[in-house]
Short mmCIF file of C-alpha atoms and ligand atoms in Angstrom, two decimals:
data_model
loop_
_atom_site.label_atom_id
_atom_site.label_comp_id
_atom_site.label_asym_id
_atom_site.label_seq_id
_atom_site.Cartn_x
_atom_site.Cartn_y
_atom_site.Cartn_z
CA UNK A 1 0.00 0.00 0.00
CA UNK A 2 1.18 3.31 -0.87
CA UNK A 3 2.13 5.36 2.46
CA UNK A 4 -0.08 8.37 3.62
CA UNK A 5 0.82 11.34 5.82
CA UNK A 6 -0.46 10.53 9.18
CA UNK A 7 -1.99 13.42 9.42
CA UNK A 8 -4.88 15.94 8.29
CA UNK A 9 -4.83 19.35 7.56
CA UNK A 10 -6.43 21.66 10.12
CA UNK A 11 -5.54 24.77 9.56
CA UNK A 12 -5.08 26.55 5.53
CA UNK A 13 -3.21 29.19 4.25
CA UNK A 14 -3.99 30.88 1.01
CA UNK A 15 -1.69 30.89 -1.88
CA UNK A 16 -1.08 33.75 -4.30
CA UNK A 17 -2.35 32.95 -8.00
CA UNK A 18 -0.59 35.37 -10.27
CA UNK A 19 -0.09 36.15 -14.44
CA UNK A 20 2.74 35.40 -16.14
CA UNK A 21 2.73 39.59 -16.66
CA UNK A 22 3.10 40.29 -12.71
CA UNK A 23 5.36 37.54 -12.78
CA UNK A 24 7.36 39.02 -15.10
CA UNK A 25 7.45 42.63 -13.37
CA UNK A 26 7.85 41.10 -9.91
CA UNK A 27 10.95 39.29 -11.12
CA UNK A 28 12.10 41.87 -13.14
CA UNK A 29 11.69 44.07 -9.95
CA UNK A 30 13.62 41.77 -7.88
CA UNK A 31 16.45 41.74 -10.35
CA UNK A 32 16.60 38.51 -11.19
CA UNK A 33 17.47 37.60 -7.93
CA UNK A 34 15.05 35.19 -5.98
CA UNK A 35 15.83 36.18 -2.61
CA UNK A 36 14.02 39.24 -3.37
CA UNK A 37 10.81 37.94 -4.58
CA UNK A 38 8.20 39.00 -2.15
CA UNK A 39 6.12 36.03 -0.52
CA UNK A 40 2.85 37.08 -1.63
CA UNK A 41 4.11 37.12 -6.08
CA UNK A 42 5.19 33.02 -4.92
CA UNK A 43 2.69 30.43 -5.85
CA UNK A 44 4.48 27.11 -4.75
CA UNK A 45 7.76 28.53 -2.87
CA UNK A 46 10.18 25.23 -2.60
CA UNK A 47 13.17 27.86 -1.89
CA UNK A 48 14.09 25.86 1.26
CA UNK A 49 12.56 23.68 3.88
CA UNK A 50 14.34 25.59 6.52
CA UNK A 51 11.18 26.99 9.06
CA UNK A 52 9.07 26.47 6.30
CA UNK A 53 6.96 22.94 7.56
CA UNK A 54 3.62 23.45 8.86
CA UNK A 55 3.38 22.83 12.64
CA UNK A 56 0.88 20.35 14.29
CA UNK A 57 -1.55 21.16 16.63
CA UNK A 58 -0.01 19.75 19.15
CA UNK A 59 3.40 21.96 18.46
CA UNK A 60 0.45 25.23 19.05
CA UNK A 61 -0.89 23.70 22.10
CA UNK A 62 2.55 23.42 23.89
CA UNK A 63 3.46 26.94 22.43
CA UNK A 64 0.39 28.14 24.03
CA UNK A 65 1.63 27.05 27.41
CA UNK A 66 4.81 28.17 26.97
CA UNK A 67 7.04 29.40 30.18
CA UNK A 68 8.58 33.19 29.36
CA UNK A 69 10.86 32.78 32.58
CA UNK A 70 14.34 33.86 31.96
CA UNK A 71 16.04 31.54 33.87
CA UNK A 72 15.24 27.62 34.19
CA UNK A 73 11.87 28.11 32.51
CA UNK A 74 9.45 25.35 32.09
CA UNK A 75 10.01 25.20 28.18
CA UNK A 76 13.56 24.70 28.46
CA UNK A 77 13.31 21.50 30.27
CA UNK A 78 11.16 19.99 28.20
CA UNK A 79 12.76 21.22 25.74
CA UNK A 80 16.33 19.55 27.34
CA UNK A 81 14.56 16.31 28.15
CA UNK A 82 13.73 15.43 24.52
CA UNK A 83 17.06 16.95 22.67
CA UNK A 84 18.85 14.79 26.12
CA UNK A 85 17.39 11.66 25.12
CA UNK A 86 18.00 11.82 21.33
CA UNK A 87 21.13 13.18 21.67
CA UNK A 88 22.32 11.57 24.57
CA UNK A 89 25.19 15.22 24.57
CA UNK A 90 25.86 16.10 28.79
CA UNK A 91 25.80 19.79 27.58
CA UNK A 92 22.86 20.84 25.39
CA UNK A 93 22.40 24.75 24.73
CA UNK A 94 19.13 26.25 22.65
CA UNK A 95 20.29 28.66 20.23
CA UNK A 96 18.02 30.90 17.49
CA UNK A 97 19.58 29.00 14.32
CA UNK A 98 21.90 26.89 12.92
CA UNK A 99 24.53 29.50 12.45
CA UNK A 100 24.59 31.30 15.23
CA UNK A 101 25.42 27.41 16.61
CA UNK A 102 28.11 26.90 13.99
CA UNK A 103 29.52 30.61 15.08
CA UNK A 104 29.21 30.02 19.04
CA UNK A 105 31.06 26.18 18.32
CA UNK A 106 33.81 27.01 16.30
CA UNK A 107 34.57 29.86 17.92
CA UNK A 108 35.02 27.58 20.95
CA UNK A 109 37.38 25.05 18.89
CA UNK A 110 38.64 26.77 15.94
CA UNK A 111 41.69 28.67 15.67
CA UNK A 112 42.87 31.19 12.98
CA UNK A 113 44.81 29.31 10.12
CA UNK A 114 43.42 26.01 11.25
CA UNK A 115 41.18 23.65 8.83
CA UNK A 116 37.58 22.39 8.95
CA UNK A 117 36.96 19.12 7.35
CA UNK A 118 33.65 17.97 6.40
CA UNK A 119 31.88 15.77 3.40
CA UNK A 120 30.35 19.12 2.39
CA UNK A 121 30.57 22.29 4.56
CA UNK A 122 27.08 24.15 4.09
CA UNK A 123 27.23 27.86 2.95
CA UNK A 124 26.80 29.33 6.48
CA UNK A 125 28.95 26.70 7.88
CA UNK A 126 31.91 27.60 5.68
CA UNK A 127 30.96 31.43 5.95
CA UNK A 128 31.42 30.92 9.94
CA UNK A 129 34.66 28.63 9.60
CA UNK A 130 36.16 31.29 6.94
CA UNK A 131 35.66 34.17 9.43
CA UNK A 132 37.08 32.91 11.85
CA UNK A 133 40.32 33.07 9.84
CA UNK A 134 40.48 29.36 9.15
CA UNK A 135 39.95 26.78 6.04
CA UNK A 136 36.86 25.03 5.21
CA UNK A 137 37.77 21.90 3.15
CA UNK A 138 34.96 19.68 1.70
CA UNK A 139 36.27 15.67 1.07
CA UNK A 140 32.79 13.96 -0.41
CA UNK A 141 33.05 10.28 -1.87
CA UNK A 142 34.30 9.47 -4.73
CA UNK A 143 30.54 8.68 -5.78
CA UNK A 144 29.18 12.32 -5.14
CA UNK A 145 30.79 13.68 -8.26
CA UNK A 146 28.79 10.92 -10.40
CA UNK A 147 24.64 12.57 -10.60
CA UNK A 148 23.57 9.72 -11.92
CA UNK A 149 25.27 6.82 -9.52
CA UNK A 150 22.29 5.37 -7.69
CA UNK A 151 24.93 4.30 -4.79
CA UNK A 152 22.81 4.69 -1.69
CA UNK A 153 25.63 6.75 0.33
CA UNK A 154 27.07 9.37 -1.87
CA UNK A 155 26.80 11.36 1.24
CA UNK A 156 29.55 10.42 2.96
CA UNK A 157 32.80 11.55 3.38
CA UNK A 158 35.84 10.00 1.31
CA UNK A 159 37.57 8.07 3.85
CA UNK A 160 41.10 7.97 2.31
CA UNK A 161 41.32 11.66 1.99
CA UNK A 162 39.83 12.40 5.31
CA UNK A 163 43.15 10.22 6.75
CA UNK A 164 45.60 11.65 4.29
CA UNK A 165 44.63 14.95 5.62
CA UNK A 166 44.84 14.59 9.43
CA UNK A 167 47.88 12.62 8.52
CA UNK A 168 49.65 15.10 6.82
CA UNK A 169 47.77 18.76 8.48
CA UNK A 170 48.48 17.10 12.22
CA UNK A 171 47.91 20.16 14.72
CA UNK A 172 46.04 22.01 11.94
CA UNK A 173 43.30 20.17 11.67
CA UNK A 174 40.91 22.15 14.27
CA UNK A 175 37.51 20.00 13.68
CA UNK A 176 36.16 17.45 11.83
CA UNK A 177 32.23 18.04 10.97
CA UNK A 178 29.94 15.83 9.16
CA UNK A 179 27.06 17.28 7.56
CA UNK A 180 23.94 14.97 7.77
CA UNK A 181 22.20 14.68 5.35
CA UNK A 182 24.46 16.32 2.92
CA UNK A 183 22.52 19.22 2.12
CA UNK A 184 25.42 21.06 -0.48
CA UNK A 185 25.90 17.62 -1.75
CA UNK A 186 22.61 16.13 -3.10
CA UNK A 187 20.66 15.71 0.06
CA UNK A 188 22.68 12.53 0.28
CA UNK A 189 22.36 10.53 3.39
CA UNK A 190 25.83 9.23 5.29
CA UNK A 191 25.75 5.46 6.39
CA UNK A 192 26.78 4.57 9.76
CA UNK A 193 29.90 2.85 8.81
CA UNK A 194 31.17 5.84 7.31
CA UNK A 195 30.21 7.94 10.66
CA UNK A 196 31.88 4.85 12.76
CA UNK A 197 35.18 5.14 10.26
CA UNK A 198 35.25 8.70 11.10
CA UNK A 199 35.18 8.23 14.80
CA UNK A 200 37.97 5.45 14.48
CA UNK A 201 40.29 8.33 12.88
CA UNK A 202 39.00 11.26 15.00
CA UNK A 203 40.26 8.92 17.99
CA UNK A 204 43.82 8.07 16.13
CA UNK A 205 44.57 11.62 15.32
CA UNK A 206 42.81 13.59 18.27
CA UNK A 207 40.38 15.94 16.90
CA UNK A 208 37.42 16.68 17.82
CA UNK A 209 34.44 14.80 15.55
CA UNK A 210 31.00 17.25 15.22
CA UNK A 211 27.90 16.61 13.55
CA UNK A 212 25.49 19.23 11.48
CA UNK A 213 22.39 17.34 12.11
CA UNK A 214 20.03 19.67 10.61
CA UNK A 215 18.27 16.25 9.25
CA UNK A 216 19.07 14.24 11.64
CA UNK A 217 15.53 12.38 11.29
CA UNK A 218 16.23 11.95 7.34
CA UNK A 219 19.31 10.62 7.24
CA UNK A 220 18.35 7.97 9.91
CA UNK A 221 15.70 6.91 8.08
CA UNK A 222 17.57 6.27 4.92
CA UNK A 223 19.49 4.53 7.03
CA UNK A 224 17.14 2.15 8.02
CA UNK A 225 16.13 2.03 4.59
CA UNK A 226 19.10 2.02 3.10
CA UNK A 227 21.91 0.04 4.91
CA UNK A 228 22.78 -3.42 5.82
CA UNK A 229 22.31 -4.34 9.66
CA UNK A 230 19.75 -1.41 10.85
CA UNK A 231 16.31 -2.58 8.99
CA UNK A 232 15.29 -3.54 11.98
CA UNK A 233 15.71 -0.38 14.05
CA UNK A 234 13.49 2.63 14.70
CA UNK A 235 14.81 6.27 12.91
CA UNK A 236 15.07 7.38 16.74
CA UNK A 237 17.53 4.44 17.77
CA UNK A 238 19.68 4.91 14.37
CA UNK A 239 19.58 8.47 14.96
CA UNK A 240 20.51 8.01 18.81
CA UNK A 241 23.43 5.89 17.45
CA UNK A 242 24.52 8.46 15.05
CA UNK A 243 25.01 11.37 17.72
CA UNK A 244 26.50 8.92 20.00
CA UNK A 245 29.71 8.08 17.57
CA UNK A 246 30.25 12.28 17.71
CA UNK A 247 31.82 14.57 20.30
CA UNK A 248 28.87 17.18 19.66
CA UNK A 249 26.96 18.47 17.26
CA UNK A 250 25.26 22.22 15.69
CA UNK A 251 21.84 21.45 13.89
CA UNK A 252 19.49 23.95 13.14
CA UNK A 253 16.23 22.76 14.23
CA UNK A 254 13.97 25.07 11.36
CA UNK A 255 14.92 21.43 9.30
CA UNK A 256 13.91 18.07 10.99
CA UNK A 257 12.51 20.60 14.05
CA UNK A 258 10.09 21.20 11.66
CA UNK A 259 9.68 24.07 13.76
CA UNK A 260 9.82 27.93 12.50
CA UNK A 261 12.66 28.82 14.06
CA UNK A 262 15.33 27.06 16.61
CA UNK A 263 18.67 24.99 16.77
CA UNK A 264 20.53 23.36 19.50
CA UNK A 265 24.49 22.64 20.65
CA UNK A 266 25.04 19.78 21.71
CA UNK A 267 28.69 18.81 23.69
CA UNK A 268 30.53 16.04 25.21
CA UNK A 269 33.55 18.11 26.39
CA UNK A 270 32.83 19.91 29.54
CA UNK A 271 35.60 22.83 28.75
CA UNK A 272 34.45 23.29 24.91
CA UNK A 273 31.06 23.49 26.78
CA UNK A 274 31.99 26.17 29.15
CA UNK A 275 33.49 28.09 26.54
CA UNK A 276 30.22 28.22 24.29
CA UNK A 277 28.67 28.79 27.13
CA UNK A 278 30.06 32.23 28.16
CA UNK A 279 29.89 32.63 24.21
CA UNK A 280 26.18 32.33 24.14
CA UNK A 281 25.23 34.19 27.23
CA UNK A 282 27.44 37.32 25.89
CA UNK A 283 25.77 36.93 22.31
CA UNK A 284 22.30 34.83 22.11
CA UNK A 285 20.89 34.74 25.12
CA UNK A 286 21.23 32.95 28.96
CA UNK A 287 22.23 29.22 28.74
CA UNK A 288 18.27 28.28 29.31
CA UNK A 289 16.60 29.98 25.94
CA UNK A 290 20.04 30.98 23.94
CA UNK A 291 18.05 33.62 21.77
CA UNK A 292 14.65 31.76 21.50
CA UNK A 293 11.16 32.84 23.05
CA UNK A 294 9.82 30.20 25.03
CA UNK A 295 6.89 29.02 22.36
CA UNK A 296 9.92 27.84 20.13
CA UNK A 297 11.91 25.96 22.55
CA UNK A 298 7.93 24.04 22.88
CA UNK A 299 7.54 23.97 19.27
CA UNK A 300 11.24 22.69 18.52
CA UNK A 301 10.99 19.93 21.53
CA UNK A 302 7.59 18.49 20.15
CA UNK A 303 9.10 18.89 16.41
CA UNK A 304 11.93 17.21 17.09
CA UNK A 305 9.15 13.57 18.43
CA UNK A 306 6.97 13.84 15.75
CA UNK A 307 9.62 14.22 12.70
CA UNK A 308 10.78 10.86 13.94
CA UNK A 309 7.71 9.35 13.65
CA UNK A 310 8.37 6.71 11.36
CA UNK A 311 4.88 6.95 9.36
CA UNK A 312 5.96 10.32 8.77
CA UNK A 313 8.94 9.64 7.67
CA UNK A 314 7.78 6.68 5.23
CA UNK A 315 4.88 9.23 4.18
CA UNK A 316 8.20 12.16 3.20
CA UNK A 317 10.67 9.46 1.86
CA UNK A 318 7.22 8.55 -0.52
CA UNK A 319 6.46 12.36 -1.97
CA UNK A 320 10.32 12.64 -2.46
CA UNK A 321 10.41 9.79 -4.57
CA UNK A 322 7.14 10.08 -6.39
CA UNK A 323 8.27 13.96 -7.07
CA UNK A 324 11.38 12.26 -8.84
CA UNK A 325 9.50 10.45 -10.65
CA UNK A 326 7.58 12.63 -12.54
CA UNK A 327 10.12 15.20 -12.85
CA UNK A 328 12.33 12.48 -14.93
CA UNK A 329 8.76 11.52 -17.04
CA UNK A 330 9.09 15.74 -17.68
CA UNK A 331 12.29 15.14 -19.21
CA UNK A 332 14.40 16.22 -16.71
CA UNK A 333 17.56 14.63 -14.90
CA UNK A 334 18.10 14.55 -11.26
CA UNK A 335 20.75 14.06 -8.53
CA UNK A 336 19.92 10.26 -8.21
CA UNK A 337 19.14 8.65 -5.97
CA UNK A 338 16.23 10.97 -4.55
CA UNK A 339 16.69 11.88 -1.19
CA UNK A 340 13.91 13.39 1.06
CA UNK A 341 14.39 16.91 1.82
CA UNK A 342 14.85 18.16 -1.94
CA UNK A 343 15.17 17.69 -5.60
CA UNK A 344 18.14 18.94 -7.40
CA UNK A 345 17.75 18.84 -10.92
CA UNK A 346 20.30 18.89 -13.84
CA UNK A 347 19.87 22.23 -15.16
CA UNK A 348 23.14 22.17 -17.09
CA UNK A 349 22.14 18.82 -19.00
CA UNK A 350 18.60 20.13 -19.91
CA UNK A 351 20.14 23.63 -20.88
CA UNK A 352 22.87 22.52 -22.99
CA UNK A 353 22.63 26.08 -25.24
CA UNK A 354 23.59 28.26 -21.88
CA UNK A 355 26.97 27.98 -21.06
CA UNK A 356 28.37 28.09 -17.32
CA UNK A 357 28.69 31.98 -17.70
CA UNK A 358 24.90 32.01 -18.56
CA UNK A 359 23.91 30.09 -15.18
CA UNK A 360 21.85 27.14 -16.83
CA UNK A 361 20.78 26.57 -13.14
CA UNK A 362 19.44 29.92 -12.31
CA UNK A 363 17.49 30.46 -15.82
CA UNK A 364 15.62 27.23 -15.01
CA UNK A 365 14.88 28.51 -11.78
CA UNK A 366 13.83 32.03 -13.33
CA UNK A 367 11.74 30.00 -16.04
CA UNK A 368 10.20 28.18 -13.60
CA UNK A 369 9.02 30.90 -11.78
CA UNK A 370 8.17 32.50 -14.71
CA UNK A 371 5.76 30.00 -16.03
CA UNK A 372 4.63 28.98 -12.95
CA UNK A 373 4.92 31.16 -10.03
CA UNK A 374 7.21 28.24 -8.50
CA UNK A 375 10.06 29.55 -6.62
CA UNK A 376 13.43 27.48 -5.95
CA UNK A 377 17.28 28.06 -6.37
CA UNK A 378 19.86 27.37 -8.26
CA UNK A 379 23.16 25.36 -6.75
CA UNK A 380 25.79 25.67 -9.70
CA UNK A 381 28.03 28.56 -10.83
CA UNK A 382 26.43 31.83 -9.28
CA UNK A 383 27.04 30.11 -6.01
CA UNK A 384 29.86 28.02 -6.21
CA UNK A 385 32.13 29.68 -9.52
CA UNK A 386 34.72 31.65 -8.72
CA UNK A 387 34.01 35.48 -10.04
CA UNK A 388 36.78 38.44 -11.17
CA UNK A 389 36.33 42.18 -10.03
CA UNK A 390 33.91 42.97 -12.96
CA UNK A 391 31.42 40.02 -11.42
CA UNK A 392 32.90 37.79 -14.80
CA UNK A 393 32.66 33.88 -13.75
CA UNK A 394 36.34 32.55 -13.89
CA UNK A 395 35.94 29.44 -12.59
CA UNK A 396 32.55 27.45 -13.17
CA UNK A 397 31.21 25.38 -10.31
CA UNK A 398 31.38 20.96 -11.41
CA UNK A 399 27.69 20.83 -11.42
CA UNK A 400 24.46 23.19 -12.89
CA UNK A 401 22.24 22.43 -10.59
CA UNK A 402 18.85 23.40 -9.30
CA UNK A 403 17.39 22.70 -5.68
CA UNK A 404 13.64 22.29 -5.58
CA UNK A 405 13.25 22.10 -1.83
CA UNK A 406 10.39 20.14 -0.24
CA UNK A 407 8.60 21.97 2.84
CA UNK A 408 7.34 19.31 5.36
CA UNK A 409 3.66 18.74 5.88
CA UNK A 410 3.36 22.01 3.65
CA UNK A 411 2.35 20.75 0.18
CA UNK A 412 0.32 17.94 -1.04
CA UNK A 413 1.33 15.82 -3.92
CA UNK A 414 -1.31 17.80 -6.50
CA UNK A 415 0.84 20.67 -5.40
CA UNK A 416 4.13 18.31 -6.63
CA UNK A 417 2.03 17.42 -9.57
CA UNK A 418 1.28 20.83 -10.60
CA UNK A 419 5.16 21.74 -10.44
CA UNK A 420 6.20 18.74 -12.47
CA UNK A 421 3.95 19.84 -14.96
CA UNK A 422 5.15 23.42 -15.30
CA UNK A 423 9.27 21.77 -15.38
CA UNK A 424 7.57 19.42 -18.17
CA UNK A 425 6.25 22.30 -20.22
CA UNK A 426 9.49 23.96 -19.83
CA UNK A 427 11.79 21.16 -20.68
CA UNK A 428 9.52 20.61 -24.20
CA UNK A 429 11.34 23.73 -25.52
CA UNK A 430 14.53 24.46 -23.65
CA UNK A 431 16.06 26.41 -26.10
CA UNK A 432 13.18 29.28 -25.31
CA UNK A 433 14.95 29.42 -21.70
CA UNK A 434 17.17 32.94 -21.21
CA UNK A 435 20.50 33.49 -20.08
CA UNK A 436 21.73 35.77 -17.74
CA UNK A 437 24.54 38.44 -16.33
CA UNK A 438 25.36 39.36 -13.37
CA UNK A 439 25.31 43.11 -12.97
CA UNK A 440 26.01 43.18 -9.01
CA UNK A 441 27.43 40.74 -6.04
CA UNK A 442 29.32 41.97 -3.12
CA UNK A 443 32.36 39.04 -2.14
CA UNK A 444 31.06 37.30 0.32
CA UNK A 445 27.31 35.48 0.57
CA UNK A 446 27.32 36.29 -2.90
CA UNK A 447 23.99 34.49 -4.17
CA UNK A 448 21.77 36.30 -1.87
CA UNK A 449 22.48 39.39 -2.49
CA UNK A 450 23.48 39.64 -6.02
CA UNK A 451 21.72 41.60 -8.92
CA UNK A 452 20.81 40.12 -12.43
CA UNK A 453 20.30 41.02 -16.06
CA UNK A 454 18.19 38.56 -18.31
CA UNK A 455 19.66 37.83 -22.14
CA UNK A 456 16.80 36.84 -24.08
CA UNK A 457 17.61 33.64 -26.25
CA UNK A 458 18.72 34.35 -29.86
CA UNK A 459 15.18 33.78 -32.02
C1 PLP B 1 20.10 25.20 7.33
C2 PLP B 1 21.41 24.61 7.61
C3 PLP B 1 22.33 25.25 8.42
C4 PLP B 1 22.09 26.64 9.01
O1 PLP B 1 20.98 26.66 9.82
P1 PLP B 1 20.05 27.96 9.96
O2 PLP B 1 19.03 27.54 10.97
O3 PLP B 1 19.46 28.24 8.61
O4 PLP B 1 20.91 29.07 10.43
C5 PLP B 1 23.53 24.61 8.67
N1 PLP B 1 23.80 23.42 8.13
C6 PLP B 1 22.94 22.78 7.32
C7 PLP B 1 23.29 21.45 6.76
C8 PLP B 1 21.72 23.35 7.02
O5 PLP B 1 20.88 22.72 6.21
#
């Protein structure tokens, strides 16, 4: 039987139907650049499924009794009594987001001129290594730079490399982080062996070992689905296992929280804990709300049972895959295999006329909003190239590619359906897609804040 969400929908919110002519303006407004769409021109907005899941009515109802004391408040500890038991961490901090984790952590470990080593460091992860003065080096598998590999781990981290470099760094090596799932890598779940092989090494060379378990519920259930030996186990005692192999982890809880806004440290070592400690009281908030009100902590500590409900998770893993599916009967490639928390599709093999310094990925993304009102972003050379003083792309990024973020609980699958078909009307006539310029981008954070120019295709 095909899985269901175990849910039904309560509570509605509207969604703006627009013309392809306010489309047009709007975009044209925003210069090109999707970050500065307003809400309210977006008919299905799959920029990111960061804070974007619709809560439960049991998330409200503990909200609603939320406890605004500003020391040892009654939200906290429910709040530390589920992140405790999943995590199984000594020292567990709330904090607003994932990066203000990721800042308070590695300024607590990291030194200047020291490296970061990770499968795939995520933008604001690298952004918060790099200002600290040190070096953010991703090591993926070998099977991460092959789309169209159906291996079932391509998130994890290439083993050989990861031991050639805290062989040869030694002292430099500050951190090792693991990003689960691999979000700037496919969505691409890590196995457990690969997590236990990265403990055995963090142990031979001394360095600490930290997890980014913004989908901490999604990886765990690939796992399960996924990897010899854990069939049998629940998401919550694979994910249990997972934090257990690491010294500590950052994960933004706005992901598999499915809450709107939240994140949690979580520590082993009692010193790097007093350190972020003093770091978080000076810059987010006292040690028992870290920069959250009270009705988050409640939302983020009943998010964090139900995303690892395993019906749920069956019900997610299902619209991922379907999704997939009819996006490849459009015409169009993706990252294979399909993970849970997006698409990402292979703009630069559909839009073979647009070279790199045309960004095939963002004029699928434009066209798509274009025709469709669909919003999502591009992961290929605006993000990743390499630009000159005059905003001219010197290097291109490997890949073109496009991530169509899935929102949990947010959309049902006529809403999926309805996107496929736009990408399939699209994809009939690629060579009508534009190309584009860019006309602005300050250094660093570029693909937020950069400004576009649209090159009409030759007739
Ligand atoms: C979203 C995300 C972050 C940052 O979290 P925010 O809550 O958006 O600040 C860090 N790492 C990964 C893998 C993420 O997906």
């Amino acid at each position: 039987m095909k899985p269901f969400p175990p849910y039904r929908i309560q509570v509605v919110k509207e969604i703006p139907i627009t013309t392809r002519q306010q489309r047009e303006d709007a975009l044209a407004r925003a210069s090109y650049n999707m970050f500065d769409l307003p809400s309210n021109m977006v008919t299905i907005d799959l920029l990111t499924d960061s804070g974007t899941g619709a809560v439960s009515a049991a998330q409200e109802a503990a909200a609603a009794q939320a406890d605004r004391s500003y020391a040892g408040s009654d939200s906290y500890y429910r709040f530390r009594a589920v992140l405790d038991e999943v995590t199984s961490y000594p020292h567990v901090f709330p904090v607003h987001q994932g990066r203000a984790a990721e800042r308070v952590l590695f300024s607590s470990v990291l030194k200047a001129g020291q490296l970061s080593l990770s499968n795939t460091h995520f933008d604001t992860t690298r952004a918060n290594v790099e200002l600290l003065g040190a070096e953010a080096r991703d090591l993926p598998c070998a099977e991460f730079w092959n789309l169209d590999s159906t291996e079932p781990f391509k998130g994890n981290v290439d083993l050989a490399a990861l031991e050639d470099t805290l062989r040869s760094e030694g002292e430099r090596v500050g951190q090792v982080l693991i990003t689960i799932t691999n979000n700037g890598g496919g969505g691409q779940p890590v196995s457990m062996a690969n997590l236990r092989a990265v403990r055995a090494l963090c142990d031979r060379y001394g360095v600490p070992f930290f997890l980014d378990a913004a989908r901490f519920a999604e990886n765990a259930w690939m796992v399960v689905q996924r990897e010899a030996g854990y069939g049998h186990l629940t998401p919550r005692e694979v994910a249990r296992q997972a934090f257990a192999l690491a010294d500590g982890c950052v994960a933004s809880l706005k992901k598999d929280g499915i809450a709107p806004m939240g994140a949690v440290i979580g520590l082993r070592d009692p010193e790097v804990a007093k350190r972020c400690e003093v770091n978080l009281i000076a810059t987010e908030g006292f040690r028992t709300y870290g920069g959250l009100a009270a009705h988050d902590l409640e939302r983020v500590a009943r998010g964090v049972e139900e995303v690892l409900d395993p019906n749920y998770l069956r019900s997610r893993e299902a619209d991922a895959a379907y999704f997939a599916e009819l996006v490849n009967r459009a015409g169009v490639d993706i990252v294979r295999p399909a993970g849970m928390h997006a698409l990402y599709l292979n703009a630069g093999r559909l839009l073979q006329h647009i070279p790199p310094h045309g960004f095939p990925g963002h004029a699928l993304a434009s066209e798509l909003y274009l025709a469709g009102g669909v919003r999502c972003v591009e992961l290929g050379s605006l993000y990743l190239g390499t630009f000159d003083e005059d905003h001219n792309l010197v290097t291109p990024a490997p890949f073109e590619l496009v991530r169509v973020a899935i929102p949990r609980r947010t959309y049902t699958q006529a809403h999926l359906e309805y996107v496929a078909d736009v990408l399939a009307d699209v994809a009939k006539n690629p060579t009508r897609v534009a190309s584009y310029r860019v006309v602005d981008a300050p250094p660093v954070l570029r693909h937020f804040n950069l400004t576009l120019e649209r090159i009409p295709p030759r007739p």
